[in-house]
Short mmCIF file of C-alpha atoms and ligand atoms in Angstrom, two decimals:
data_model
loop_
_atom_site.label_atom_id
_atom_site.label_comp_id
_atom_site.label_asym_id
_atom_site.label_seq_id
_atom_site.Cartn_x
_atom_site.Cartn_y
_atom_site.Cartn_z
CA MET A 1 61.91 -89.64 -61.62
CA THR A 2 58.23 -89.86 -62.59
CA GLU A 3 55.30 -88.03 -61.10
CA THR A 4 52.08 -89.87 -60.33
CA LEU A 5 49.12 -89.01 -62.55
CA THR A 6 46.42 -88.88 -59.87
CA SER A 7 44.50 -85.59 -60.03
CA PRO A 8 44.36 -83.86 -56.62
CA LEU A 9 40.57 -83.43 -56.82
CA ALA A 10 39.92 -87.07 -57.64
CA ALA A 11 42.32 -88.10 -54.92
CA ASP A 12 40.57 -85.84 -52.36
CA ALA A 13 37.14 -87.24 -53.25
CA ARG A 14 38.33 -90.81 -52.80
CA ALA A 15 40.41 -90.00 -49.74
CA SER A 16 37.36 -89.25 -47.62
CA GLU A 17 36.01 -92.76 -48.21
CA ARG A 18 39.22 -94.69 -47.80
CA ILE A 19 40.11 -96.58 -44.60
CA PRO A 20 42.75 -94.65 -42.61
CA VAL A 21 45.88 -96.70 -41.96
CA ALA A 22 49.13 -96.37 -40.04
CA VAL A 23 52.56 -97.60 -41.17
CA LEU A 24 55.03 -98.71 -38.50
CA GLY A 25 58.64 -98.40 -39.66
CA ALA A 26 57.48 -95.97 -42.34
CA THR A 27 60.94 -94.46 -42.91
CA GLY A 28 62.61 -97.77 -43.90
CA SER A 29 63.01 -99.61 -47.17
CA VAL A 30 59.69 -101.48 -46.85
CA GLY A 31 58.01 -98.52 -45.12
CA GLN A 32 58.73 -96.25 -48.09
CA ARG A 33 57.17 -98.79 -50.44
CA PHE A 34 54.05 -98.74 -48.24
CA VAL A 35 53.92 -94.95 -48.49
CA GLN A 36 54.40 -95.10 -52.25
CA LEU A 37 51.79 -97.82 -52.85
CA LEU A 38 49.24 -96.25 -50.51
CA GLU A 39 49.23 -92.93 -52.37
CA ALA A 40 46.83 -94.17 -55.04
CA HIS A 41 45.33 -97.10 -53.18
CA PRO A 42 41.57 -97.24 -53.77
CA TRP A 43 40.62 -98.65 -50.34
CA PHE A 44 43.28 -97.45 -47.88
CA ARG A 45 44.59 -93.97 -47.04
CA LEU A 46 47.89 -93.23 -45.26
CA HIS A 47 46.91 -91.45 -42.06
CA GLU A 48 49.78 -92.04 -39.61
CA VAL A 49 53.48 -92.83 -39.84
CA VAL A 50 55.51 -94.34 -37.00
CA ALA A 51 59.26 -94.88 -36.64
CA SER A 52 62.03 -94.77 -34.03
CA GLU A 53 62.86 -92.00 -31.57
CA ARG A 54 65.41 -90.80 -34.17
CA SER A 55 62.55 -89.84 -36.49
CA ALA A 56 59.67 -89.11 -34.10
CA GLY A 57 58.46 -85.52 -33.98
CA ARG A 58 59.92 -84.68 -37.40
CA SER A 59 57.91 -84.40 -40.60
CA TYR A 60 57.98 -87.59 -42.67
CA GLY A 61 59.59 -85.69 -45.55
CA ASP A 62 62.40 -84.64 -43.24
CA ALA A 63 62.86 -87.96 -41.44
CA ALA A 64 62.67 -90.33 -44.41
CA ASP A 65 65.63 -90.46 -46.75
CA TRP A 66 63.26 -91.00 -49.72
CA ARG A 67 64.88 -93.26 -52.33
CA LEU A 68 62.08 -94.47 -54.56
CA GLU A 69 61.69 -93.65 -58.23
CA THR A 70 58.41 -91.72 -57.75
CA LEU A 71 58.16 -88.39 -55.95
CA LEU A 72 57.41 -88.49 -52.23
CA PRO A 73 53.65 -87.77 -52.00
CA ALA A 74 53.10 -84.28 -50.54
CA SER A 75 50.40 -85.52 -48.17
CA ALA A 76 52.80 -88.10 -46.70
CA SER A 77 55.68 -85.64 -46.52
CA ALA A 78 53.68 -83.37 -44.22
CA LEU A 79 52.73 -86.07 -41.69
CA GLU A 80 54.44 -85.89 -38.32
CA VAL A 81 56.27 -89.12 -37.47
CA LYS A 82 54.93 -90.67 -34.26
CA PRO A 83 57.06 -92.68 -31.85
CA LEU A 84 56.58 -96.43 -31.57
CA GLY A 85 53.99 -97.14 -28.88
CA ALA A 86 52.01 -93.94 -29.54
CA GLN A 87 48.23 -94.23 -29.43
CA LEU A 88 47.00 -94.52 -33.02
CA GLU A 89 43.76 -93.33 -34.60
CA SER A 90 43.96 -96.00 -37.32
CA ARG A 91 42.73 -99.51 -36.61
CA LEU A 92 44.52 -101.02 -39.62
CA VAL A 93 48.28 -100.96 -39.06
CA PHE A 94 50.93 -102.06 -41.55
CA SER A 95 54.29 -102.97 -40.08
CA GLY A 96 57.69 -102.65 -41.76
CA LEU A 97 59.51 -102.50 -38.43
CA ASP A 98 62.99 -103.74 -37.79
CA SER A 99 62.71 -107.22 -36.27
CA SER A 100 64.53 -106.09 -33.11
CA VAL A 101 61.38 -104.18 -32.09
CA ALA A 102 58.60 -105.65 -34.25
CA GLY A 103 57.68 -108.61 -32.04
CA GLU A 104 56.69 -106.69 -28.94
CA ALA A 105 55.30 -103.63 -30.75
CA GLU A 106 53.02 -105.65 -33.04
CA ASP A 107 51.72 -107.67 -30.09
CA ASP A 108 51.08 -104.45 -28.21
CA TYR A 109 49.03 -102.89 -31.03
CA ALA A 110 47.10 -106.14 -31.66
CA ASN A 111 46.29 -106.33 -27.94
CA ARG A 112 44.97 -102.76 -28.14
CA GLY A 113 42.49 -103.92 -30.83
CA CYS A 114 44.42 -103.08 -34.02
CA VAL A 115 44.63 -105.32 -37.07
CA VAL A 116 48.39 -105.57 -37.64
CA VAL A 117 49.50 -106.67 -41.11
CA SER A 118 53.20 -107.34 -40.74
CA ASN A 119 56.29 -107.94 -42.86
CA SER A 120 58.55 -108.83 -39.98
CA ARG A 121 59.65 -112.31 -39.11
CA ASN A 122 58.78 -112.25 -35.40
CA HIS A 123 55.24 -113.68 -35.44
CA ARG A 124 55.27 -115.60 -38.73
CA MET A 125 55.52 -119.04 -37.16
CA ASP A 126 53.17 -118.40 -34.20
CA ALA A 127 50.60 -121.15 -33.74
CA ASP A 128 47.58 -118.88 -34.33
CA VAL A 129 49.04 -116.30 -36.75
CA PRO A 130 48.34 -116.76 -40.47
CA LEU A 131 51.45 -116.63 -42.68
CA LEU A 132 49.45 -115.49 -45.62
CA ILE A 133 49.79 -115.57 -49.39
CA PRO A 134 46.19 -114.95 -50.52
CA GLU A 135 46.62 -116.99 -53.71
CA ILE A 136 47.73 -120.03 -51.69
CA ASN A 137 46.29 -120.21 -48.20
CA ALA A 138 43.38 -117.79 -47.73
CA ASP A 139 41.75 -120.51 -45.58
CA HIS A 140 44.51 -119.98 -42.94
CA LEU A 141 42.57 -116.86 -41.91
CA GLY A 142 40.56 -119.32 -39.81
CA ALA A 143 43.34 -118.94 -37.21
CA ILE A 144 42.25 -115.37 -36.50
CA ASP A 145 39.34 -116.53 -34.32
CA LEU A 146 41.71 -118.49 -32.12
CA GLN A 147 44.11 -115.56 -31.92
CA ARG A 148 41.37 -113.12 -30.99
CA ARG A 149 40.28 -115.45 -28.18
CA ARG A 150 43.87 -115.61 -26.89
CA ARG A 151 44.14 -111.81 -26.95
CA GLY A 152 40.68 -111.32 -25.52
CA GLY A 153 39.69 -108.65 -28.05
CA ASN A 154 39.17 -107.88 -31.71
CA GLY A 155 42.79 -107.18 -32.63
CA TYR A 156 45.08 -109.67 -34.34
CA ILE A 157 48.25 -110.07 -36.40
CA VAL A 158 48.53 -111.42 -39.94
CA THR A 159 51.99 -111.79 -41.47
CA ASN A 160 53.43 -112.06 -44.94
CA PRO A 161 56.39 -114.34 -45.58
CA ASN A 162 60.06 -113.56 -46.06
CA CYS A 163 60.66 -111.90 -49.43
CA SER A 164 62.39 -114.93 -50.99
CA THR A 165 59.86 -117.30 -49.47
CA ILE A 166 57.03 -115.52 -51.31
CA GLY A 167 58.73 -116.02 -54.69
CA LEU A 168 59.55 -119.63 -53.88
CA ALA A 169 56.13 -120.51 -52.47
CA MET A 170 54.29 -118.91 -55.40
CA ALA A 171 56.50 -120.70 -57.96
CA ILE A 172 56.06 -124.13 -56.36
CA ALA A 173 52.41 -123.86 -55.22
CA PRO A 174 50.90 -125.14 -58.50
CA VAL A 175 53.51 -127.92 -58.61
CA GLU A 176 52.72 -128.97 -55.02
CA ARG A 177 48.96 -128.74 -55.52
CA VAL A 178 48.87 -130.73 -58.79
CA PHE A 179 51.87 -133.06 -58.63
CA GLY A 180 53.12 -133.07 -55.02
CA ILE A 181 56.68 -132.18 -53.96
CA ASP A 182 58.99 -134.53 -52.11
CA GLN A 183 62.02 -132.28 -51.61
CA LEU A 184 63.63 -129.20 -53.12
CA HIS A 185 66.81 -127.22 -53.21
CA VAL A 186 66.86 -123.45 -53.75
CA THR A 187 69.74 -121.00 -54.22
CA THR A 188 68.85 -117.32 -53.99
CA MET A 189 70.51 -114.21 -55.45
CA GLN A 190 69.01 -111.44 -53.33
CA ALA A 191 68.95 -107.73 -54.07
CA ILE A 192 70.48 -105.15 -51.75
CA SER A 193 67.15 -103.42 -50.97
CA GLY A 194 66.31 -106.60 -49.05
CA ALA A 195 68.87 -105.61 -46.44
CA GLY A 196 67.15 -102.28 -45.64
CA TYR A 197 68.75 -98.87 -46.09
CA ALA A 198 71.54 -99.29 -43.63
CA GLY A 199 72.02 -102.89 -44.74
CA VAL A 200 74.99 -103.38 -47.07
CA SER A 201 77.63 -100.77 -47.82
CA SER A 202 78.49 -100.19 -51.48
CA TYR A 203 82.11 -101.04 -50.68
CA ALA A 204 81.03 -104.49 -49.49
CA ILE A 205 78.69 -105.35 -52.37
CA LEU A 206 80.01 -103.71 -55.57
CA ASP A 207 82.12 -106.14 -57.63
CA ASN A 208 81.10 -108.83 -55.18
CA VAL A 209 78.66 -111.55 -54.06
CA ILE A 210 78.19 -112.27 -50.36
CA PRO A 211 77.26 -115.93 -49.70
CA PHE A 212 75.54 -115.23 -46.39
CA ILE A 213 72.49 -113.29 -45.16
CA GLY A 214 71.99 -112.93 -41.43
CA GLY A 215 68.81 -113.07 -39.39
CA GLY A 216 68.19 -116.75 -40.14
CA GLU A 217 67.46 -116.19 -43.86
CA GLU A 218 68.11 -119.78 -44.89
CA GLU A 219 66.06 -121.18 -41.99
CA LYS A 220 63.13 -118.90 -42.93
CA ILE A 221 63.18 -120.15 -46.51
CA GLU A 222 63.39 -123.75 -45.30
CA THR A 223 60.47 -123.52 -42.86
CA GLU A 224 57.98 -120.85 -44.01
CA PRO A 225 56.89 -122.53 -47.30
CA ARG A 226 55.90 -125.64 -45.34
CA LYS A 227 53.53 -123.62 -43.14
CA ILE A 228 52.16 -121.69 -46.14
CA LEU A 229 51.52 -124.80 -48.23
CA GLY A 230 50.33 -126.76 -45.21
CA ARG A 231 46.80 -126.98 -43.79
CA TRP A 232 44.78 -125.09 -41.20
CA ASP A 233 42.96 -127.89 -39.34
CA ASN A 234 40.50 -125.67 -37.41
CA ASP A 235 42.70 -125.53 -34.31
CA ARG A 236 46.27 -125.89 -35.62
CA PHE A 237 48.54 -125.59 -38.65
CA THR A 238 49.92 -128.80 -40.12
CA ASP A 239 53.05 -128.30 -42.24
CA ALA A 240 53.34 -129.60 -45.79
CA PRO A 241 55.59 -132.68 -45.63
CA PHE A 242 58.31 -131.81 -48.18
CA ARG A 243 61.89 -130.89 -47.20
CA ILE A 244 63.77 -127.79 -48.36
CA SER A 245 67.49 -126.97 -48.52
CA ALA A 246 68.28 -123.27 -49.08
CA GLN A 247 71.52 -121.40 -49.84
CA VAL A 248 71.35 -117.61 -49.98
CA ASN A 249 73.54 -114.94 -51.57
CA ARG A 250 73.46 -111.14 -51.56
CA VAL A 251 74.18 -109.78 -55.06
CA PRO A 252 74.57 -106.21 -56.38
CA THR A 253 71.09 -105.73 -57.87
CA ILE A 254 68.86 -103.04 -56.35
CA ASP A 255 65.46 -104.82 -56.38
CA GLY A 256 64.36 -108.34 -57.30
CA HIS A 257 65.34 -111.64 -55.73
CA LEU A 258 66.27 -114.28 -58.31
CA MET A 259 66.40 -117.96 -57.34
CA THR A 260 67.23 -121.28 -58.93
CA ILE A 261 65.09 -124.19 -57.76
CA SER A 262 65.53 -127.96 -58.25
CA LEU A 263 62.82 -130.25 -56.97
CA LYS A 264 61.77 -133.86 -56.71
CA LEU A 265 58.12 -134.69 -57.25
CA ARG A 266 56.30 -136.95 -54.82
CA ASP A 267 55.04 -139.39 -57.44
CA GLY A 268 57.62 -138.93 -60.24
CA GLY A 269 56.08 -138.82 -63.72
CA VAL A 270 57.56 -135.53 -64.95
CA ASP A 271 55.41 -133.74 -67.52
CA LEU A 272 56.98 -130.33 -68.16
CA ASP A 273 54.11 -129.06 -70.33
CA ALA A 274 51.57 -129.93 -67.63
CA ILE A 275 53.70 -128.21 -64.97
CA ARG A 276 54.07 -125.09 -67.12
CA ASP A 277 50.31 -125.05 -67.77
CA ALA A 278 49.60 -125.42 -64.05
CA MET A 279 51.77 -122.34 -63.38
CA ILE A 280 50.30 -120.19 -66.14
CA ASN A 281 46.72 -121.08 -65.17
CA PHE A 282 47.33 -120.67 -61.44
CA SER A 283 44.65 -118.33 -60.14
CA ALA A 284 42.88 -118.07 -56.82
CA GLU A 285 40.73 -115.99 -54.49
CA PRO A 286 42.45 -112.58 -55.02
CA GLN A 287 41.84 -112.89 -58.76
CA ARG A 288 38.21 -114.04 -58.31
CA LEU A 289 37.59 -111.20 -55.86
CA ASN A 290 39.41 -108.78 -58.17
CA LEU A 291 41.38 -107.31 -55.24
CA PRO A 292 43.06 -104.02 -56.23
CA SER A 293 46.66 -105.23 -55.73
CA ALA A 294 46.12 -108.71 -57.13
CA PRO A 295 48.01 -109.53 -60.32
CA LYS A 296 45.72 -110.72 -63.10
CA GLN A 297 48.06 -113.68 -63.60
CA PRO A 298 50.04 -114.46 -60.42
CA ILE A 299 52.74 -116.51 -62.19
CA HIS A 300 54.17 -115.40 -65.51
CA TYR A 301 56.14 -117.93 -67.51
CA ALA A 302 59.05 -116.43 -69.50
CA PRO A 303 59.85 -118.72 -72.47
CA GLU A 304 63.14 -117.03 -73.43
CA PRO A 305 66.25 -119.08 -72.49
CA ASP A 306 67.84 -116.23 -70.52
CA ARG A 307 64.85 -115.03 -68.46
CA PRO A 308 63.66 -114.05 -65.91
CA GLN A 309 66.14 -111.27 -65.11
CA PRO A 310 65.73 -108.81 -62.19
CA ARG A 311 65.97 -105.59 -64.19
CA LEU A 312 63.72 -106.77 -67.02
CA ASP A 313 61.08 -108.82 -65.21
CA ARG A 314 60.67 -107.63 -61.60
CA ASP A 315 58.01 -105.02 -62.45
CA ARG A 316 55.56 -107.35 -64.18
CA GLU A 317 52.01 -106.52 -63.01
CA HIS A 318 53.34 -103.59 -60.95
CA GLY A 319 55.77 -105.89 -59.17
CA MET A 320 53.04 -108.26 -57.93
CA ALA A 321 53.57 -111.20 -60.32
CA VAL A 322 56.25 -113.84 -59.83
CA THR A 323 58.10 -114.77 -63.03
CA VAL A 324 59.30 -118.31 -63.68
CA GLY A 325 61.48 -119.50 -66.55
CA ARG A 326 63.94 -122.17 -67.66
CA LEU A 327 61.71 -125.06 -66.59
CA ARG A 328 63.61 -128.20 -67.59
CA PRO A 329 64.51 -131.67 -66.37
CA CYS A 330 67.01 -132.01 -63.53
CA PRO A 331 69.54 -134.85 -63.73
CA LEU A 332 69.64 -135.19 -59.92
CA LEU A 333 66.07 -134.42 -58.81
CA ASP A 334 63.12 -134.22 -61.27
CA ILE A 335 62.77 -130.64 -62.51
CA ARG A 336 64.58 -127.31 -62.20
CA MET A 337 63.62 -123.73 -62.92
CA VAL A 338 64.41 -120.07 -62.22
CA ALA A 339 62.02 -117.74 -60.33
CA LEU A 340 62.03 -113.99 -59.69
CA VAL A 341 60.11 -111.89 -57.16
CA HIS A 342 60.15 -108.13 -56.56
CA ASN A 343 61.31 -108.23 -52.95
CA THR A 344 59.92 -104.94 -51.65
CA ILE A 345 56.62 -105.14 -53.59
CA ARG A 346 55.35 -108.75 -53.91
CA GLY A 347 57.89 -109.74 -51.26
CA ALA A 348 56.91 -107.08 -48.73
CA ALA A 349 54.69 -103.96 -48.92
CA GLY A 350 52.58 -105.09 -51.90
CA ALA A 351 52.06 -108.47 -50.26
CA ALA A 352 50.88 -106.83 -47.04
CA LEU A 353 48.46 -104.59 -48.96
CA LEU A 354 47.03 -107.62 -50.75
CA ASN A 355 46.67 -109.38 -47.38
CA ALA A 356 44.75 -106.40 -45.98
CA GLU A 357 42.55 -106.26 -49.08
CA LEU A 358 41.64 -109.92 -48.54
CA LEU A 359 40.87 -109.19 -44.87
CA ASP A 360 38.59 -106.34 -45.93
CA ALA A 361 36.87 -108.45 -48.61
CA LYS A 362 36.24 -111.15 -45.98
CA GLY A 363 34.77 -108.67 -43.50
CA LEU A 364 37.67 -109.10 -41.08
CA LEU A 365 38.65 -105.42 -40.73
P1 LIG B 1 64.93 -100.72 -42.65
O1 LIG B 1 65.09 -100.06 -43.97
O2 LIG B 1 66.13 -100.87 -41.79
O3 LIG B 1 63.75 -99.95 -41.83
C1 LIG B 1 63.47 -100.28 -40.50
C2 LIG B 1 62.36 -99.39 -39.95
O4 LIG B 1 62.19 -99.74 -38.54
C3 LIG B 1 62.67 -97.89 -40.00
O5 LIG B 1 61.47 -97.19 -40.24
C4 LIG B 1 63.17 -97.60 -38.60
O6 LIG B 1 62.91 -96.25 -38.18
C5 LIG B 1 62.33 -98.55 -37.77
N1 LIG B 1 62.99 -98.84 -36.49
C6 LIG B 1 64.24 -99.34 -36.30
N2 LIG B 1 64.52 -99.42 -34.98
C7 LIG B 1 63.43 -98.95 -34.33
C8 LIG B 1 63.09 -98.74 -32.95
N3 LIG B 1 63.95 -99.06 -31.97
N4 LIG B 1 61.87 -98.25 -32.65
C9 LIG B 1 61.00 -97.91 -33.64
N5 LIG B 1 61.25 -98.07 -34.95
C10 LIG B 1 62.45 -98.59 -35.29
O7 LIG B 1 64.35 -102.22 -42.82
P2 LIG B 1 63.45 -102.84 -44.00
O8 LIG B 1 64.30 -103.48 -45.04
O9 LIG B 1 62.44 -101.84 -44.42
O10 LIG B 1 62.73 -104.06 -43.25
C11 LIG B 1 61.67 -103.85 -42.34
C12 LIG B 1 61.11 -105.19 -41.89
O11 LIG B 1 60.55 -105.86 -43.02
C13 LIG B 1 62.19 -106.11 -41.32
O12 LIG B 1 61.63 -106.85 -40.25
C14 LIG B 1 62.53 -107.01 -42.51
O13 LIG B 1 63.04 -108.25 -42.12
C15 LIG B 1 61.20 -107.13 -43.21
N6 LIG B 1 61.24 -107.39 -44.65
C16 LIG B 1 62.05 -106.66 -45.48
C17 LIG B 1 62.03 -106.91 -46.86
C18 LIG B 1 62.88 -106.15 -47.83
O14 LIG B 1 62.93 -106.53 -49.01
N7 LIG B 1 63.55 -105.07 -47.43
C19 LIG B 1 61.18 -107.87 -47.37
C20 LIG B 1 60.34 -108.58 -46.51
C21 LIG B 1 60.39 -108.33 -45.16
P3 LIG B 1 64.06 -95.08 -38.21
O15 LIG B 1 64.23 -94.71 -39.65
O16 LIG B 1 63.47 -94.02 -37.39
O17 LIG B 1 65.30 -95.70 -37.63
#
């Protein structure tokens, strides 16, 4: 266990200037990451925590079964957990809610004027909700105007993709942008933290691999990248044209979704060095704007023959970089590679923080 190095005085001085935020689903796997990452965030300050009736009314320290490798911040521990639906003082609301309740609750807060930055699947494919990866489709924020008009106020929802989708979309974005993709096949090996705390029992997962993940995991991975890499045409999203086939597996790692990807390029002409260069040099608005959670280099290329590996590579750039390796020709399609994403950081809470930082930088908060 490691303690954070922030001095209390410095933290207090900054705290008064930071934007107060609420976290919905704060007791869960993603919610705890939010609490951890917000402790030293330079722009945002954890002000309110919200969870189910089981947790409401208790202190966060009592209600959350804290499982992260850093100490639970004392300021967060003392917060009283509010019930879902409670009036909030914060306008910026992060959501790590279970999908059974996220859809309605996020709509409700957005309709009350909040900016809801969500991890849940419920609104990702809505016609006026950005499914945002700031390095790829910052221009999709254009949909917010339309959404605000529909809601009749200033509130809106922005979502981040499924945790595997983020790793996949980041790894293929430079390939799609420079060379074009015709079709791809991906097989995931997903960590147990992706199932939430109550997700998979140790008896089910130890000494085992489970070739199924519920909640439409494969469908999400097959559809979300097409929206992300597609266009915002001022009044609608147009999906990228390539097709995806996904097979998912739950494996006994704690954090870090690993995936093998084979893909066919639109125009053939495989040049592995050029593809590798396009990945390494991939950089976009979060890097230009120097957003606090943005990785300096969004895609790391691991040249070793046996990398990336979850335990060794998931924490690159504080868990915000995607690592790709084993780029080589594919005898069936054109190329194949391995990609790794930290599922609760770049794939969830860290992604949402980066989304909110982009919203702030664009004057949308
Ligand atoms: P989790 O560990 O099961 O946490 C769920 C959270 O939702 C808890 O805070 C829980 O509060 C709250 N909740 C459940 N039922 C509720 C209700 N009826 N009313 C109010 N609050 C309720 O799940 P998770 O893994 O953090 O996932 C959260 C969301 O993020 C899901 O939609 C998931 O699909 C998505 N996501 C997860 C990951 C990942 O890697 N884990 C990645 C990307 C996206 P209590 O503790 O009070 O029950």
